[in-house]
CSV table of C-alpha atoms and ligand atoms in Angstrom, one decimal:
chain,number,residue,atom,x,y,z
A,1,UNK,CA,133.1,-49.4,128.0
A,2,UNK,CA,131.2,-46.6,129.6
A,3,UNK,CA,133.6,-43.8,130.4
A,4,UNK,CA,133.6,-42.4,133.9
A,5,UNK,CA,132.9,-38.7,134.5
A,6,UNK,CA,135.8,-36.3,133.8
A,7,UNK,CA,138.0,-38.7,131.9
A,8,UNK,CA,140.3,-37.2,129.3
A,9,UNK,CA,139.9,-39.3,126.2
A,10,UNK,CA,142.8,-39.5,123.7
A,11,UNK,CA,140.9,-40.3,120.5
A,12,UNK,CA,141.8,-43.5,118.8
A,13,UNK,CA,143.9,-44.6,121.8
A,14,UNK,CA,142.5,-45.0,125.2
A,15,UNK,CA,141.5,-43.1,128.3
A,16,UNK,CA,144.7,-41.8,129.8
A,17,UNK,CA,143.4,-40.2,132.9
A,18,UNK,CA,140.2,-39.9,134.8
A,19,UNK,CA,139.7,-37.4,137.6
A,20,UNK,CA,137.6,-39.0,140.3
A,21,UNK,CA,136.1,-35.9,141.7
A,22,UNK,CA,134.5,-32.7,140.5
A,23,UNK,CA,135.8,-30.8,137.5
A,24,UNK,CA,135.7,-27.0,137.3
A,25,UNK,CA,135.9,-25.4,133.8
A,26,UNK,CA,136.7,-21.7,133.7
A,27,UNK,CA,137.0,-19.1,131.0
A,28,UNK,CA,137.0,-15.4,130.6
A,29,UNK,CA,133.4,-15.4,129.2
A,30,UNK,CA,130.3,-17.5,129.2
A,31,UNK,CA,127.1,-17.8,127.1
A,32,UNK,CA,124.5,-19.7,129.0
A,33,UNK,CA,122.4,-20.6,126.0
A,34,UNK,CA,119.5,-18.2,126.5
A,35,UNK,CA,120.6,-14.8,127.8
A,36,UNK,CA,121.0,-11.8,125.6
A,37,UNK,CA,124.6,-11.2,126.7
A,38,UNK,CA,127.7,-13.0,127.8
A,39,UNK,CA,128.8,-13.0,131.4
A,40,UNK,CA,132.3,-12.8,132.7
A,41,UNK,CA,134.0,-14.8,134.0
A,42,UNK,CA,132.4,-18.2,133.2
A,43,UNK,CA,132.7,-21.0,135.8
A,44,UNK,CA,131.0,-24.4,135.4
A,45,UNK,CA,131.3,-27.1,138.1
A,46,UNK,CA,130.7,-30.6,136.8
A,47,UNK,CA,130.1,-33.6,138.9
A,48,UNK,CA,129.3,-37.1,137.6
A,49,UNK,CA,128.4,-35.9,134.1
A,50,UNK,CA,126.1,-33.2,135.3
A,51,UNK,CA,126.4,-29.5,135.9
A,52,UNK,CA,126.4,-28.9,139.6
A,53,UNK,CA,126.9,-25.1,139.6
A,54,UNK,CA,127.4,-22.4,137.1
A,55,UNK,CA,128.0,-18.6,137.3
A,56,UNK,CA,130.6,-15.9,137.6
A,57,UNK,CA,131.3,-16.7,141.3
A,58,UNK,CA,130.6,-20.5,141.6
A,59,UNK,CA,132.7,-22.0,144.4
A,60,UNK,CA,135.4,-24.5,143.5
A,61,UNK,CA,134.7,-27.7,145.5
A,62,UNK,CA,137.6,-29.1,147.5
A,63,UNK,CA,139.8,-31.5,145.5
A,64,UNK,CA,138.3,-30.4,142.1
A,65,UNK,CA,140.3,-30.6,138.9
A,66,UNK,CA,140.4,-27.0,137.6
A,67,UNK,CA,140.7,-26.4,133.9
A,68,UNK,CA,141.3,-22.7,133.1
A,69,UNK,CA,140.8,-22.0,129.4
A,70,UNK,CA,141.8,-18.3,129.7
A,71,UNK,CA,140.7,-16.0,126.9
A,72,UNK,CA,137.8,-18.1,125.7
A,73,UNK,CA,134.0,-18.3,125.9
A,74,UNK,CA,132.2,-21.3,127.4
A,75,UNK,CA,128.9,-22.3,125.8
A,76,UNK,CA,126.5,-25.2,126.0
A,77,UNK,CA,127.4,-28.0,123.6
A,78,UNK,CA,126.2,-27.2,120.2
A,79,UNK,CA,123.2,-29.0,118.6
A,80,UNK,CA,122.7,-29.5,114.8
A,81,UNK,CA,119.1,-30.4,114.1
A,82,UNK,CA,119.8,-31.5,110.5
A,83,UNK,CA,122.6,-33.9,109.8
A,84,UNK,CA,123.2,-37.1,107.7
A,85,UNK,CA,126.0,-38.9,109.5
A,86,UNK,CA,125.7,-42.0,107.3
A,87,UNK,CA,126.9,-40.1,104.2
A,88,UNK,CA,129.3,-37.5,103.0
A,89,UNK,CA,129.5,-36.0,99.5
A,90,UNK,CA,133.0,-35.8,98.1
A,91,UNK,CA,134.3,-33.5,95.4
A,92,UNK,CA,133.3,-36.1,92.8
A,93,UNK,CA,129.5,-36.6,92.3
A,94,UNK,CA,130.0,-39.5,89.9
A,95,UNK,CA,132.4,-41.3,92.2
A,96,UNK,CA,129.9,-40.9,95.1
A,97,UNK,CA,127.2,-42.5,92.9
A,98,UNK,CA,129.5,-45.5,92.2
A,99,UNK,CA,130.5,-45.7,95.9
A,100,UNK,CA,126.8,-45.7,97.0
A,101,UNK,CA,126.3,-48.8,94.8
A,102,UNK,CA,129.5,-50.5,95.7
A,103,UNK,CA,130.4,-50.0,99.3
A,104,UNK,CA,129.2,-52.7,101.7
A,105,UNK,CA,127.1,-51.5,104.6
A,106,UNK,CA,129.9,-52.2,107.1
A,107,UNK,CA,132.2,-49.9,105.2
A,108,UNK,CA,129.7,-47.1,105.2
A,109,UNK,CA,129.0,-47.6,108.9
A,110,UNK,CA,132.7,-47.4,109.6
A,111,UNK,CA,133.0,-44.2,107.5
A,112,UNK,CA,130.1,-42.9,109.6
A,113,UNK,CA,132.1,-43.4,112.8
A,114,UNK,CA,134.7,-40.9,111.4
A,115,UNK,CA,132.0,-38.4,110.5
A,116,UNK,CA,130.6,-38.7,114.0
A,117,UNK,CA,134.0,-38.1,115.6
A,118,UNK,CA,134.6,-35.0,113.5
A,119,UNK,CA,131.2,-33.6,114.4
A,120,UNK,CA,131.8,-34.1,118.1
A,121,UNK,CA,135.3,-32.5,117.9
A,122,UNK,CA,133.8,-29.5,116.2
A,123,UNK,CA,131.7,-28.9,119.3
A,124,UNK,CA,128.5,-30.5,118.3
A,125,UNK,CA,127.5,-32.7,121.2
A,126,UNK,CA,124.0,-33.5,120.0
A,127,UNK,CA,122.6,-34.0,116.5
A,128,UNK,CA,119.2,-34.8,115.0
A,129,UNK,CA,120.0,-37.1,112.1
A,130,UNK,CA,117.2,-36.8,109.6
A,131,UNK,CA,117.4,-39.6,107.1
A,132,UNK,CA,119.7,-42.6,106.7
A,133,UNK,CA,120.1,-45.9,105.0
A,134,UNK,CA,120.5,-49.5,106.2
A,135,UNK,CA,119.9,-48.5,109.8
A,136,UNK,CA,123.4,-47.0,110.0
A,137,UNK,CA,121.9,-44.2,112.1
A,138,UNK,CA,120.4,-46.5,114.6
A,139,UNK,CA,123.7,-48.5,115.0
A,140,UNK,CA,125.8,-45.4,115.2
A,141,UNK,CA,123.5,-43.8,117.8
A,142,UNK,CA,123.6,-46.9,120.0
A,143,UNK,CA,127.4,-47.3,119.7
A,144,UNK,CA,127.9,-43.7,120.7
A,145,UNK,CA,125.3,-44.0,123.5
A,146,UNK,CA,127.1,-47.1,124.9
A,147,UNK,CA,130.5,-45.3,124.9
A,148,UNK,CA,132.0,-47.6,122.3
A,149,UNK,CA,132.9,-44.8,119.9
A,150,UNK,CA,133.2,-41.0,120.3
A,151,UNK,CA,130.4,-39.0,118.7
A,152,UNK,CA,127.5,-36.7,119.3
A,153,UNK,CA,124.4,-37.8,121.1
A,154,UNK,CA,122.0,-38.7,118.2
A,155,UNK,CA,118.3,-38.6,117.6
A,156,UNK,CA,117.7,-40.5,114.5
A,157,UNK,CA,115.0,-40.7,111.8
A,158,UNK,CA,115.7,-44.1,110.1
A,159,UNK,CA,114.2,-43.6,106.7
A,160,UNK,CA,112.9,-40.2,105.6
A,161,UNK,CA,109.3,-40.8,104.4
A,162,UNK,CA,108.2,-39.5,101.0
A,163,UNK,CA,106.3,-40.4,97.9
A,164,UNK,CA,107.1,-42.8,95.1
A,165,UNK,CA,109.6,-41.1,92.8
A,166,UNK,CA,110.0,-38.2,95.2
A,167,UNK,CA,113.1,-36.7,96.9
A,168,UNK,CA,113.2,-39.4,99.5
A,169,UNK,CA,112.8,-42.3,97.1
A,170,UNK,CA,116.5,-43.3,96.7
A,171,UNK,CA,115.7,-45.4,93.6
A,172,UNK,CA,114.4,-42.5,91.6
A,173,UNK,CA,116.5,-41.8,88.5
A,174,UNK,CA,117.7,-45.4,88.1
A,175,UNK,CA,116.6,-48.0,85.7
A,176,UNK,CA,113.3,-49.7,86.5
A,177,UNK,CA,113.9,-53.0,88.3
A,178,UNK,CA,117.5,-52.3,89.0
A,179,UNK,CA,117.0,-52.7,92.8
A,180,UNK,CA,114.4,-55.5,92.5
A,181,UNK,CA,111.0,-54.8,93.9
A,182,UNK,CA,109.5,-51.3,93.9
A,183,UNK,CA,110.2,-49.3,97.1
A,184,UNK,CA,107.5,-49.3,99.8
A,185,UNK,CA,106.8,-48.2,103.4
A,186,UNK,CA,109.7,-50.4,104.7
A,187,UNK,CA,112.0,-48.1,102.6
A,188,UNK,CA,110.3,-44.9,103.7
A,189,UNK,CA,108.3,-44.7,100.4
A,190,UNK,CA,104.5,-44.3,101.0
A,191,UNK,CA,101.5,-43.3,99.0
A,192,UNK,CA,98.2,-42.6,100.8
A,193,UNK,CA,97.5,-41.8,104.4
A,194,UNK,CA,97.4,-45.4,105.6
A,195,UNK,CA,100.8,-46.1,104.0
A,196,UNK,CA,102.4,-43.0,105.6
A,197,UNK,CA,101.1,-44.3,109.0
A,198,UNK,CA,102.6,-47.7,108.2
A,199,UNK,CA,105.9,-46.0,107.3
A,200,UNK,CA,105.9,-44.1,110.6
A,201,UNK,CA,105.2,-47.2,112.6
A,202,UNK,CA,107.9,-49.2,110.8
A,203,UNK,CA,110.5,-46.4,111.5
A,204,UNK,CA,109.6,-46.4,115.2
A,205,UNK,CA,109.6,-50.2,115.3
A,206,UNK,CA,113.2,-50.2,114.1
A,207,UNK,CA,114.5,-47.4,116.3
A,208,UNK,CA,113.4,-43.9,115.1
A,209,UNK,CA,113.5,-41.1,117.7
A,210,UNK,CA,112.1,-38.5,115.2
A,211,UNK,CA,110.0,-38.7,112.0
A,212,UNK,CA,111.4,-37.0,108.9
A,213,UNK,CA,109.3,-36.5,105.8
A,214,UNK,CA,109.9,-35.1,102.3
A,215,UNK,CA,107.0,-32.8,101.7
A,216,UNK,CA,108.5,-31.3,98.4
A,217,UNK,CA,111.1,-32.0,95.8
A,218,UNK,CA,114.8,-31.6,96.5
A,219,UNK,CA,117.9,-30.2,95.0
A,220,UNK,CA,120.1,-33.3,94.8
A,221,UNK,CA,117.4,-35.8,93.6
A,222,UNK,CA,117.3,-36.6,89.9
A,223,UNK,CA,113.7,-36.8,88.8
A,224,UNK,CA,111.7,-34.1,90.6
A,225,UNK,CA,111.4,-30.3,90.4
A,226,UNK,CA,112.7,-28.7,93.6
A,227,UNK,CA,109.5,-26.9,94.6
A,228,UNK,CA,106.8,-29.5,93.8
A,229,UNK,CA,104.5,-30.7,96.7
A,230,UNK,CA,105.1,-34.5,97.0
A,231,UNK,CA,102.7,-35.5,99.7
A,232,UNK,CA,99.0,-34.7,100.0
A,233,UNK,CA,97.4,-32.8,102.9
A,234,UNK,CA,95.8,-36.1,104.0
A,235,UNK,CA,99.2,-38.0,103.8
A,236,UNK,CA,100.9,-35.3,105.9
A,237,UNK,CA,98.1,-35.1,108.4
A,238,UNK,CA,98.2,-38.9,108.9
A,239,UNK,CA,102.0,-38.9,109.2
A,240,UNK,CA,102.2,-36.1,111.8
A,241,UNK,CA,99.2,-37.5,113.7
A,242,UNK,CA,100.7,-41.0,114.0
A,243,UNK,CA,104.2,-39.6,114.9
A,244,UNK,CA,102.8,-37.4,117.6
A,245,UNK,CA,100.5,-40.2,119.0
A,246,UNK,CA,103.7,-42.3,119.4
A,247,UNK,CA,105.5,-39.4,121.1
A,248,UNK,CA,107.8,-38.5,118.2
A,249,UNK,CA,108.5,-35.1,116.9
A,250,UNK,CA,108.4,-34.4,113.1
A,251,UNK,CA,110.5,-32.6,110.6
A,252,UNK,CA,109.6,-31.9,107.0
A,253,UNK,CA,112.0,-31.3,104.1
A,254,UNK,CA,110.2,-28.6,102.2
A,255,UNK,CA,111.5,-26.2,99.6
A,256,UNK,CA,108.3,-25.1,97.9
A,257,UNK,CA,105.6,-23.0,99.6
A,258,UNK,CA,102.7,-25.3,98.9
A,259,UNK,CA,104.3,-28.4,100.4
A,260,UNK,CA,105.6,-26.4,103.4
A,261,UNK,CA,102.1,-25.0,104.1
A,262,UNK,CA,100.7,-28.5,104.0
A,263,UNK,CA,103.3,-29.7,106.5
A,264,UNK,CA,102.8,-26.7,108.8
A,265,UNK,CA,99.0,-27.2,108.7
A,266,UNK,CA,99.5,-30.8,109.6
A,267,UNK,CA,101.3,-29.7,112.7
A,268,UNK,CA,104.9,-30.4,111.7
A,269,UNK,CA,107.5,-29.4,114.4
A,270,UNK,CA,110.1,-28.1,112.0
A,271,UNK,CA,110.5,-27.1,108.3
A,272,UNK,CA,113.9,-28.0,106.8
A,273,UNK,CA,115.3,-25.8,104.1
A,274,UNK,CA,112.1,-23.7,103.4
A,275,UNK,CA,113.8,-22.1,100.4
A,276,UNK,CA,110.8,-20.8,98.5
A,277,UNK,CA,108.4,-20.1,101.4
A,278,UNK,CA,106.1,-17.2,100.8
A,279,UNK,CA,104.7,-14.7,103.3
A,280,UNK,CA,101.7,-16.9,104.1
A,281,UNK,CA,104.0,-19.8,105.0
A,282,UNK,CA,106.2,-17.7,107.2
A,283,UNK,CA,103.3,-16.1,108.9
A,284,UNK,CA,101.8,-19.6,109.6
A,285,UNK,CA,105.1,-20.7,111.1
A,286,UNK,CA,105.3,-17.6,113.3
A,287,UNK,CA,101.7,-18.1,114.5
A,288,UNK,CA,102.2,-21.8,115.3
A,289,UNK,CA,105.8,-21.6,116.6
A,290,UNK,CA,107.0,-24.0,113.9
A,291,UNK,CA,110.8,-24.0,113.9
A,292,UNK,CA,112.6,-23.3,110.6
A,293,UNK,CA,116.0,-24.8,109.9
A,294,UNK,CA,117.2,-23.0,106.8
A,295,UNK,CA,120.3,-25.2,106.2
A,296,UNK,CA,122.3,-22.3,104.6
A,297,UNK,CA,125.5,-24.3,104.8
A,298,UNK,CA,124.2,-26.8,102.2
A,299,UNK,CA,123.6,-24.2,99.6
A,300,UNK,CA,126.8,-22.4,100.5
A,301,UNK,CA,128.8,-25.5,99.9
A,302,UNK,CA,127.1,-26.6,96.6
A,303,UNK,CA,127.5,-23.1,95.3
A,304,UNK,CA,131.2,-23.3,96.0
A,305,UNK,CA,131.5,-26.7,94.4
A,306,UNK,CA,129.8,-25.4,91.3
A,307,UNK,CA,132.1,-22.4,91.2
A,308,UNK,CA,135.1,-24.7,91.5
A,309,UNK,CA,133.8,-26.5,88.4
A,310,UNK,CA,132.8,-29.7,90.1
A,311,UNK,CA,130.5,-31.9,88.0
A,312,UNK,CA,126.8,-32.1,88.9
A,313,UNK,CA,124.2,-33.5,86.5
A,314,UNK,CA,122.6,-30.6,84.6
A,315,UNK,CA,119.2,-31.2,86.2
A,316,UNK,CA,120.7,-30.7,89.6
A,317,UNK,CA,122.6,-27.6,88.6
A,318,UNK,CA,119.4,-25.9,87.5
A,319,UNK,CA,117.7,-26.7,90.8
A,320,UNK,CA,120.7,-25.7,92.9
A,321,UNK,CA,120.9,-22.3,91.1
A,322,UNK,CA,117.1,-21.7,91.8
A,323,UNK,CA,117.5,-22.6,95.5
A,324,UNK,CA,120.6,-20.6,96.1
A,325,UNK,CA,119.1,-17.5,94.4
A,326,UNK,CA,116.0,-17.7,96.7
A,327,UNK,CA,117.1,-18.8,100.1
A,328,UNK,CA,118.8,-15.6,101.3
A,329,UNK,CA,115.8,-13.4,100.7
A,330,UNK,CA,113.5,-15.9,102.3
A,331,UNK,CA,115.8,-16.0,105.4
A,332,UNK,CA,115.8,-12.3,105.7
A,333,UNK,CA,112.0,-12.2,105.5
A,334,UNK,CA,111.6,-14.9,108.1
A,335,UNK,CA,114.1,-13.2,110.4
A,336,UNK,CA,112.2,-9.9,110.1
A,337,UNK,CA,108.9,-11.6,110.8
A,338,UNK,CA,110.3,-13.3,113.9
A,339,UNK,CA,109.9,-16.9,112.8
A,340,UNK,CA,111.6,-19.2,115.2
A,341,UNK,CA,114.9,-20.1,113.5
A,342,UNK,CA,116.8,-23.2,114.5
A,343,UNK,CA,120.2,-24.5,113.7
A,344,UNK,CA,120.3,-27.2,111.1
A,345,UNK,CA,122.9,-27.5,108.4
A,346,UNK,CA,122.4,-30.6,106.2
A,347,UNK,CA,125.8,-31.9,107.2
A,348,UNK,CA,126.8,-34.7,104.8
A,349,UNK,CA,126.0,-32.5,101.8
A,350,UNK,CA,129.2,-30.7,102.9
A,351,UNK,CA,132.0,-32.4,104.8
A,352,UNK,CA,131.2,-33.3,108.4
A,353,UNK,CA,132.8,-31.1,111.1
A,354,UNK,CA,132.2,-27.8,109.3
A,355,UNK,CA,128.7,-27.4,110.9
A,356,UNK,CA,129.6,-24.1,112.6
A,357,UNK,CA,129.8,-22.3,109.3
A,358,UNK,CA,126.0,-22.0,109.6
A,359,UNK,CA,126.5,-19.4,112.4
A,360,UNK,CA,128.4,-17.1,110.1
A,361,UNK,CA,126.0,-17.5,107.3
A,362,UNK,CA,123.1,-16.6,109.5
A,363,UNK,CA,124.9,-13.5,110.9
A,364,UNK,CA,125.8,-12.4,107.4
A,365,UNK,CA,122.1,-12.3,106.6
A,366,UNK,CA,121.3,-10.1,109.5
A,367,UNK,CA,120.9,-12.3,112.6
A,368,UNK,CA,122.5,-11.0,115.8
A,369,UNK,CA,125.5,-13.2,116.8
A,370,UNK,CA,123.9,-13.8,120.2
A,371,UNK,CA,120.7,-15.0,118.6
A,372,UNK,CA,122.7,-17.2,116.2
A,373,UNK,CA,124.3,-18.8,119.3
A,374,UNK,CA,120.8,-19.5,120.7
A,375,UNK,CA,119.7,-21.4,117.6
A,376,UNK,CA,122.3,-24.1,118.2
A,377,UNK,CA,121.7,-24.3,122.0
A,378,UNK,CA,118.4,-23.4,123.6
A,379,UNK,CA,116.2,-23.3,120.5
A,380,UNK,CA,117.4,-26.6,119.1
A,381,UNK,CA,117.2,-28.3,122.6
A,382,UNK,CA,113.6,-27.3,122.7
A,383,UNK,CA,112.9,-28.5,119.1
A,384,UNK,CA,114.4,-31.9,120.0
A,385,UNK,CA,112.3,-32.1,123.2
A,386,UNK,CA,115.5,-32.1,125.3
A,387,UNK,CA,115.2,-28.6,126.9
A,388,UNK,CA,115.0,-30.1,130.4
A,389,UNK,CA,118.4,-31.7,130.0
A,390,UNK,CA,120.3,-29.8,127.3
A,391,UNK,CA,120.7,-26.4,125.6
A,392,UNK,CA,121.6,-24.2,128.5
A,393,UNK,CA,124.3,-24.1,131.2
A,394,UNK,CA,122.2,-24.6,134.3
A,395,UNK,CA,122.6,-26.6,137.5
A,396,UNK,CA,121.1,-30.1,137.0
A,397,UNK,CA,121.6,-30.2,133.3
A,398,UNK,CA,123.8,-32.7,131.4
A,399,UNK,CA,127.4,-31.4,131.3
A,400,UNK,CA,127.7,-30.8,127.6
A,401,UNK,CA,130.1,-27.9,127.4
A,402,UNK,CA,132.3,-26.3,124.6
A,403,UNK,CA,134.7,-23.4,124.4
A,404,UNK,CA,135.7,-21.1,121.6
A,405,UNK,CA,138.6,-18.7,121.5
A,406,UNK,CA,137.9,-15.0,122.2
A,407,UNK,CA,134.4,-13.6,122.0
A,408,UNK,CA,132.0,-15.2,119.4
A,409,UNK,CA,129.6,-12.2,119.7
A,410,UNK,CA,132.4,-10.0,118.3
A,411,UNK,CA,133.5,-12.5,115.7
A,412,UNK,CA,131.0,-15.3,115.1
A,413,UNK,CA,133.6,-17.3,113.1
A,414,UNK,CA,135.2,-18.1,116.5
A,415,UNK,CA,132.6,-20.8,116.6
A,416,UNK,CA,134.5,-22.6,113.8
A,417,UNK,CA,137.6,-22.8,116.1
A,418,UNK,CA,136.2,-24.9,119.0
A,419,UNK,CA,139.1,-25.6,121.4
A,420,UNK,CA,137.3,-27.6,124.2
A,421,UNK,CA,134.6,-30.2,124.1
A,422,UNK,CA,133.0,-31.9,127.1
A,423,UNK,CA,130.1,-34.3,126.6
A,424,UNK,CA,128.3,-35.7,129.7
A,425,UNK,CA,131.3,-34.7,131.8
A,426,UNK,CA,133.8,-36.5,129.5
A,427,UNK,CA,136.5,-34.2,128.0
A,428,UNK,CA,137.0,-35.1,124.3
A,429,UNK,CA,139.1,-32.1,123.4
A,430,UNK,CA,141.2,-29.5,125.3
A,431,UNK,CA,143.6,-27.7,122.9
A,432,UNK,CA,144.8,-25.5,125.8
A,433,UNK,CA,146.1,-28.6,127.6
A,434,UNK,CA,148.0,-29.9,124.5
A,435,UNK,CA,151.4,-29.6,126.0
A,436,UNK,CA,150.5,-31.7,129.1
A,437,UNK,CA,150.4,-35.5,128.7
A,438,UNK,CA,146.8,-35.4,130.0
A,439,UNK,CA,144.6,-33.4,132.2
A,440,UNK,CA,144.5,-34.8,135.7
B,1,LIG,ZN1,118.9,-33.2,104.6
């Protein structure tokens, strides 16, 4: 069922009320997604899922439903450019391993619907999901798009593409032959430029909106060093060339500087993690406008888990400690150089719905709160190729709108307390209307 504009959805139940006409959302302050300061008050007029008017003095159309959120700040719906909605790490690494071998695809897909709901309710109305299994991302994206389940609008990558035995080869670390035949391009594992092209084509054939690659080793994989380059220059050149030819943007998981530079040289659109990038890599990104998603939330969470004494295999602990020790200094250097920083968190490594912690982590390392807010709105909309429809509050754009209490430029952690969520004109959350049976 496709929900009409301005319905109030009670999650898990049904639509209880739908306003037929325009909806006006007001709050004391507003961030439009690109300006350097908030405006006051904030007024957004929504008609048929789109923003019709926005400003401090926008007129209220006759018969409009008016929602006044009081002491709150309106913002464009948040975007997270690095999620994994088909998975979520628990507190028990060994149990997660067993579950990954035991759970049927249907059960994992149903789990994913819960992760998608939590993400949306935290104010993230769009995500770029950069690596999945069993086409769960494609199914989830389609079900959300068709209004069957609540969740963020998704751009999906299908399989992340990497080398045999690399970070994106899910069979690395297991007994030879355990999963039958060796992994190949149909699993996102490719060796040689022709094979990476094949992997790109297969992903797009089966539903990819974006192409994700693993240019270096990773923290949570079992058999590689975290900083090793894992694809050659020729392989990355072919991958990016093929993706761009087929009108798909590209993202590269890259911790080490050598692999990151190969990806940047190949024309990658974003570097994910970027933990050990050196001056040359950061300068190359700055010169080319390559976006960097530092995924600070992932390291923050794994560090906490280790401090709590949670078990990780010793080889992962060593890599995690190296990455956590390096990323803050790299972030500060990138910020100083003016590298374009996006908002990507690696949700799934930590529990879904906590995505907004990334704002506070970036501000702690010196980013201005207003610039942190831009990363998850206008910067990410541009990275996803959706700047004409999303990322700012402007007339004509899709009505994705969230509100947080107080002023997030004074306390960035207000972004972790989202109280209102509208996606395409449909209200999924309004905590300030909690006492009423439904908004109407
Ligand atoms: Zn990731």
